[in-house]
Amino acid sequence: MIIYVNGEIREIAESNRVANVIADMGLKGKKIAVELNKEILPYDQYDSQLLNAEDRLEIVHAIGGGQHEASRKDSLVIAGVAYQSRLLVGTGKYKDLEETRQAIEASGAQIVTVALRRTNIGQTPGEPNLLDVISPDKYTILPNTAGCYTAEDAVRTCRLAKELLGGHKLVKLEVLADQLTLFPDVAATYTAAELLVKDGFDVMVYTNDDPIAAKRLEDIGCVAVMPLAAPIGSGLGIRNPYNILTIVENANVPILVDAGVGTASDAAIAMELGCDGVLMNTAIAAAQNPILMASAMKKGIEAGREAFLAGRMPRKRFASASSPIDGLFF
């Protein structure tokens, strides 16, 4: 009989079970999540679930996507969990998994985003999985809905991620409007956020640098709001600092700049504005030396945060002597 696996026709014997299909694909024992006819299939049902003609299976896996004492006390708290690092990093665009691992270690990040993609039908048995390199025992894995252009697809992706990661509730939501700009579809983002919050997810949400949209997403119940600095992957840095500042000043949840950072000074500026953190991927992965850039980003985040806490001097129009003029000998 005919079934569909990740959108492709697959012919199997009648009275076959999901576990048999997984084994035939060389995925037995892998970290995967399965959706049967748009419904999550729990791991403990793989062996018992019979397949019928025209059934549709979706099988996904995750892909790439030393502080001062004062810094250790100044934690980033998301969904009740405290993190010492305010740098969040992605896992895409690296040349291989080893470079991914080294760059993430150099960044000092504790939260690492991963995208979900269909498992590769016919992939080589024993092929490394991202979660074998970026261990959930060491990092907080943040599944994201990168590549989703509808609220429905984003919600399905988050539910698959929850299954893949054993009940994990923290997700990064993004619903994109078009492939050219990768700007968010804010209306669809509202819809997806409402559904996910209702389902009990802890939602960190990507949005425009729009103070009204940011506040609406906070009111929906998102645990963190993540306005863009500039288009995804552009490296342009923060284009509307006063919008970001307004978002920060009116927020009761963490605000993290997401997308558009290009170098360490961009990250420092975001932190000096009072942002609680920065999420980046391309700025590190596309650098000529990603591991060195990861280290630079770590330092930029720390310097920017300390400068914000210190409180910068007021800007003045004219010069102000650093040394006193009283007692000059001429």
Coordinates of C-alpha atoms in Angstrom, one line a residue:
M1 CA 0.0 0.0 0.0
I2 CA 1.0 3.6 -0.5
I3 CA 1.8 6.1 2.4
Y4 CA 3.5 9.4 2.3
V5 CA 6.6 10.1 4.4
N6 CA 7.9 13.6 4.5
G7 CA 5.8 14.4 1.4
E8 CA 7.3 11.5 -0.6
I9 CA 5.4 8.4 -1.7
R10 CA 6.6 5.2 0.0
E11 CA 5.3 1.7 -0.7
I12 CA 4.9 -0.6 2.4
A13 CA 3.3 -3.9 3.2
E14 CA -0.1 -3.9 4.7
S15 CA -0.4 -4.2 8.6
N16 CA 2.8 -2.3 8.9
R17 CA 3.7 -0.2 11.9
V18 CA 5.3 3.2 12.3
A19 CA 8.3 1.6 14.1
N20 CA 9.0 -0.5 11.0
V21 CA 9.1 2.5 8.8
I22 CA 11.4 4.3 11.2
A23 CA 13.7 1.2 11.3
D24 CA 13.7 0.9 7.5
M25 CA 14.8 4.5 7.2
G26 CA 17.8 3.9 9.5
L27 CA 16.3 6.1 12.2
K28 CA 15.8 3.7 15.0
G29 CA 17.3 5.1 18.2
K30 CA 17.7 8.6 16.7
K31 CA 16.3 11.7 18.3
I32 CA 13.3 12.3 16.1
A33 CA 9.7 13.4 16.4
V34 CA 6.8 11.9 14.4
E35 CA 3.5 13.4 13.2
L36 CA 0.8 11.1 11.8
N37 CA -1.8 12.8 9.8
K38 CA -1.0 16.2 11.4
E39 CA -1.2 14.7 14.9
I40 CA 1.8 14.2 17.2
L41 CA 2.5 10.4 17.7
P42 CA 4.1 9.8 21.1
Y43 CA 7.3 7.7 21.1
D44 CA 5.7 4.9 23.1
Q45 CA 3.1 4.4 20.3
Y46 CA 5.6 3.8 17.5
D47 CA 5.5 0.0 18.0
S48 CA 1.7 -0.3 18.2
Q49 CA 0.5 2.2 15.7
L50 CA -0.7 0.5 12.5
L51 CA -0.5 2.4 9.2
N52 CA -3.3 2.7 6.7
A53 CA -3.2 3.5 3.0
E54 CA -2.7 7.2 2.2
D55 CA -1.5 7.9 5.8
R56 CA 0.9 10.8 6.0
L57 CA 4.0 10.7 8.2
E58 CA 6.2 13.7 9.0
I59 CA 9.5 12.8 10.7
V60 CA 11.7 15.6 11.9
H61 CA 15.0 16.1 13.7
A62 CA 17.0 19.1 14.8
I63 CA 19.5 20.8 12.5
G64 CA 21.8 23.7 12.6
G65 CA 20.4 26.1 13.0
G66 CA 34.7 33.4 32.9
Q67 CA 32.6 36.4 34.0
H68 CA 33.1 39.1 36.7
E69 CA 31.3 38.5 40.0
A70 CA 28.9 41.3 39.3
S71 CA 28.0 39.7 36.0
R72 CA 27.3 36.3 37.7
K73 CA 24.8 38.0 40.0
D74 CA 23.1 39.8 37.0
S75 CA 21.2 36.9 35.5
L76 CA 18.9 36.7 32.5
V77 CA 15.7 35.1 33.6
I78 CA 13.5 33.4 31.0
A79 CA 10.4 31.4 32.0
G80 CA 11.7 31.2 35.6
V81 CA 15.2 29.9 34.6
A82 CA 18.3 32.1 35.3
Y83 CA 21.1 32.2 32.7
Q84 CA 24.5 33.8 33.2
S85 CA 25.0 34.4 29.5
R86 CA 23.0 37.0 27.6
L87 CA 24.1 35.8 24.2
L88 CA 21.9 33.3 22.5
V89 CA 23.2 31.6 19.3
G90 CA 21.9 29.6 16.4
T91 CA 23.3 26.5 14.8
G92 CA 22.9 27.1 11.0
K93 CA 25.4 28.0 8.3
Y94 CA 28.5 26.5 9.8
K95 CA 30.7 24.4 7.6
D96 CA 30.3 21.3 9.8
L97 CA 29.1 20.2 13.2
E98 CA 32.6 20.4 14.7
E99 CA 32.8 24.1 13.8
T100 CA 29.3 24.6 15.2
R101 CA 30.4 23.0 18.5
Q102 CA 33.6 25.1 18.8
A103 CA 31.8 28.3 18.0
I104 CA 29.1 27.7 20.5
E105 CA 31.6 26.9 23.2
A106 CA 33.6 30.1 22.4
S107 CA 30.4 32.2 22.6
G108 CA 29.7 31.1 26.2
A109 CA 26.0 30.8 25.2
Q110 CA 23.7 28.7 27.4
I111 CA 20.7 28.9 25.1
V112 CA 21.1 27.4 21.6
T113 CA 18.4 27.6 18.9
V114 CA 17.8 24.7 16.5
A115 CA 15.5 24.4 13.5
L116 CA 13.4 21.4 12.8
R117 CA 13.5 19.8 9.4
R118 CA 12.3 16.6 8.0
T119 CA 14.7 13.7 8.5
N120 CA 16.6 12.9 5.3
I121 CA 15.0 9.8 3.7
G122 CA 17.8 7.4 2.9
Q123 CA 20.3 9.2 5.1
T124 CA 23.4 7.4 5.9
P125 CA 23.0 5.2 9.0
G126 CA 25.2 6.6 11.8
E127 CA 25.1 10.2 10.4
P128 CA 25.7 12.6 13.3
N129 CA 22.7 14.4 14.7
L130 CA 22.9 18.0 15.9
L131 CA 21.7 17.0 19.3
D132 CA 24.5 14.6 19.6
V133 CA 26.9 17.5 19.4
I134 CA 24.9 20.2 21.2
S135 CA 23.8 18.2 24.1
P136 CA 20.5 19.1 25.9
D137 CA 22.4 18.1 29.1
K138 CA 24.7 21.1 28.6
Y139 CA 22.6 23.7 26.8
T140 CA 19.0 24.8 26.9
I141 CA 17.8 23.8 23.4
L142 CA 15.5 26.5 21.9
P143 CA 13.5 25.0 19.0
N144 CA 12.5 27.6 16.5
T145 CA 9.9 27.8 13.7
A146 CA 12.3 29.2 11.1
G147 CA 10.9 28.8 7.6
C148 CA 7.3 28.8 8.7
Y149 CA 5.0 31.2 6.8
T150 CA 1.7 30.3 8.4
A151 CA 0.5 30.2 12.0
E152 CA -0.6 26.6 11.5
D153 CA 2.8 25.5 10.4
A154 CA 4.5 27.3 13.3
V155 CA 2.2 25.7 15.8
R156 CA 2.7 22.2 14.3
T157 CA 6.5 22.7 14.4
C158 CA 6.4 23.7 18.1
R159 CA 4.3 20.6 18.9
L160 CA 6.7 18.4 17.1
A161 CA 9.6 20.0 18.9
K162 CA 7.9 19.3 22.2
E163 CA 7.7 15.7 21.3
L164 CA 11.3 15.5 20.0
L165 CA 12.7 17.0 23.2
G166 CA 10.6 15.1 25.6
G167 CA 8.0 17.6 26.7
H168 CA 10.2 20.7 26.3
K169 CA 8.0 23.9 26.5
L170 CA 10.4 26.7 25.6
V171 CA 10.2 27.6 21.9
K172 CA 11.1 30.5 19.7
L173 CA 8.2 31.5 17.5
E174 CA 8.7 33.2 14.1
V175 CA 6.1 33.4 11.4
L176 CA 7.6 35.0 8.3
A177 CA 5.7 37.1 5.7
D178 CA 7.8 36.6 2.6
Q179 CA 11.1 35.1 1.4
L180 CA 12.7 38.3 0.2
T181 CA 12.7 40.3 3.5
L182 CA 12.0 37.5 6.0
F183 CA 10.1 40.1 8.0
P184 CA 7.6 38.7 10.4
D185 CA 3.9 38.4 9.5
V186 CA 2.8 40.1 12.7
A187 CA -0.9 39.2 12.4
A188 CA -0.1 35.5 12.0
T189 CA 2.4 35.8 14.8
Y190 CA -0.4 37.0 17.1
T191 CA -2.5 34.0 16.2
A192 CA 0.3 31.5 16.6
A193 CA 1.4 33.0 19.9
E194 CA -2.2 32.9 21.3
L195 CA -2.5 29.2 20.4
L196 CA 0.9 28.2 21.8
V197 CA 0.4 30.1 25.1
K198 CA -3.0 28.4 25.5
D199 CA -1.2 25.1 24.9
G200 CA 1.2 25.8 27.8
F201 CA 4.3 26.7 25.7
D202 CA 6.8 29.3 27.0
V203 CA 7.0 31.4 23.8
M204 CA 9.9 33.7 22.9
V205 CA 8.7 35.6 19.9
Y206 CA 10.4 37.3 16.9
T207 CA 8.7 40.5 15.8
N208 CA 9.2 43.8 14.1
D209 CA 10.9 46.7 16.0
D210 CA 7.4 48.0 16.7
P211 CA 6.6 49.0 20.3
I212 CA 2.9 48.4 19.8
A213 CA 3.4 44.9 18.4
A214 CA 5.9 44.1 21.1
K215 CA 3.5 45.1 23.9
R216 CA 0.7 43.1 22.3
L217 CA 2.8 40.0 22.3
E218 CA 3.7 40.5 25.9
D219 CA 0.0 40.9 26.8
I220 CA -0.7 37.6 24.9
G221 CA 1.6 35.9 27.4
C222 CA 5.0 35.5 25.6
V223 CA 7.8 35.0 28.1
A224 CA 10.2 37.1 25.9
V225 CA 9.8 39.5 23.0
M226 CA 12.6 39.6 20.3
P227 CA 12.4 42.6 18.0
L228 CA 14.6 42.6 14.9
A229 CA 17.6 44.9 14.7
A230 CA 17.6 44.6 10.9
P231 CA 16.5 42.0 8.3
I232 CA 17.6 38.4 9.2
G233 CA 21.2 37.7 8.0
S234 CA 21.8 41.3 6.8
G235 CA 24.4 42.3 9.4
L236 CA 23.3 45.9 9.2
G237 CA 23.1 46.4 13.0
I238 CA 20.4 48.2 14.8
R239 CA 18.5 50.4 12.4
N240 CA 16.0 51.9 14.8
P241 CA 17.6 52.3 18.2
Y242 CA 14.9 54.6 19.5
N243 CA 12.2 52.0 18.7
I244 CA 14.2 49.4 20.5
L245 CA 14.6 51.8 23.4
T246 CA 10.9 52.4 23.6
I247 CA 10.2 48.7 23.6
V248 CA 12.7 48.1 26.4
E249 CA 11.3 51.0 28.5
N250 CA 7.7 49.7 28.3
A251 CA 8.4 46.0 28.8
N252 CA 7.7 43.7 31.7
V253 CA 9.3 40.7 30.1
P254 CA 12.9 40.2 28.7
I255 CA 13.6 42.0 25.4
L256 CA 16.2 40.4 23.2
V257 CA 17.4 41.8 19.9
D258 CA 17.0 39.1 17.2
A259 CA 18.3 39.3 13.7
G260 CA 20.5 41.8 11.9
V261 CA 23.5 42.0 14.2
G262 CA 26.8 42.0 12.2
T263 CA 29.7 42.4 14.7
A264 CA 30.5 42.8 18.3
S265 CA 29.8 46.6 18.4
D266 CA 26.3 45.9 17.3
A267 CA 25.8 43.5 20.1
A268 CA 27.2 46.0 22.6
I269 CA 24.9 48.8 21.3
A270 CA 21.9 46.5 21.9
M271 CA 23.0 45.9 25.4
E272 CA 23.7 49.5 26.1
L273 CA 20.1 50.3 25.1
G274 CA 19.0 48.1 28.0
C275 CA 18.1 44.9 26.0
D276 CA 18.3 41.8 28.1
G277 CA 20.1 39.8 25.5
V278 CA 20.9 39.2 21.8
L279 CA 20.2 36.2 19.6
M280 CA 22.4 35.8 16.5
N281 CA 23.5 33.1 14.0
T282 CA 24.8 34.5 10.7
A283 CA 27.0 37.2 12.4
I284 CA 29.1 34.4 13.9
A285 CA 28.7 31.6 11.3
A286 CA 29.4 33.8 8.3
A287 CA 32.5 35.5 9.8
Q288 CA 35.9 34.6 8.3
N289 CA 36.8 33.1 11.6
P290 CA 33.5 32.0 13.3
I291 CA 35.2 30.8 16.5
L292 CA 37.0 34.0 17.0
M293 CA 33.9 36.1 16.2
A294 CA 31.9 34.0 18.7
S295 CA 34.5 35.0 21.4
A296 CA 34.2 38.7 20.3
M297 CA 30.4 38.6 20.5
K298 CA 30.6 37.2 24.0
K299 CA 32.9 40.1 25.1
G300 CA 30.7 42.6 23.3
I301 CA 27.6 41.4 25.1
E302 CA 29.4 41.6 28.5
A303 CA 30.8 45.1 27.8
G304 CA 27.5 46.4 26.7
R305 CA 25.7 45.1 29.7
E306 CA 28.2 46.5 32.1
A307 CA 28.1 49.9 30.4
F308 CA 24.3 49.9 30.7
L309 CA 24.5 49.0 34.4
A310 CA 27.2 51.7 35.0
G311 CA 25.1 54.4 33.4
R312 CA 26.8 56.4 30.7
M313 CA 27.8 60.1 31.1
P314 CA 25.3 62.6 29.7
R315 CA 26.0 63.8 26.1
K316 CA 27.1 67.4 25.9
R317 CA 27.3 69.8 23.0
F318 CA 30.6 71.5 24.1
A319 CA 33.8 70.3 25.6
S320 CA 34.2 69.7 29.3
A321 CA 37.8 69.6 30.7
S322 CA 38.8 66.3 32.3
S323 CA 41.4 67.9 34.5
P324 CA 40.5 70.8 36.9
I325 CA 41.8 74.2 35.8
D326 CA 42.2 75.6 39.4
G327 CA 45.8 76.0 40.4
L328 CA 47.3 76.3 36.9
F329 CA 50.9 77.7 37.2
F330 CA 50.5 80.1 34.2

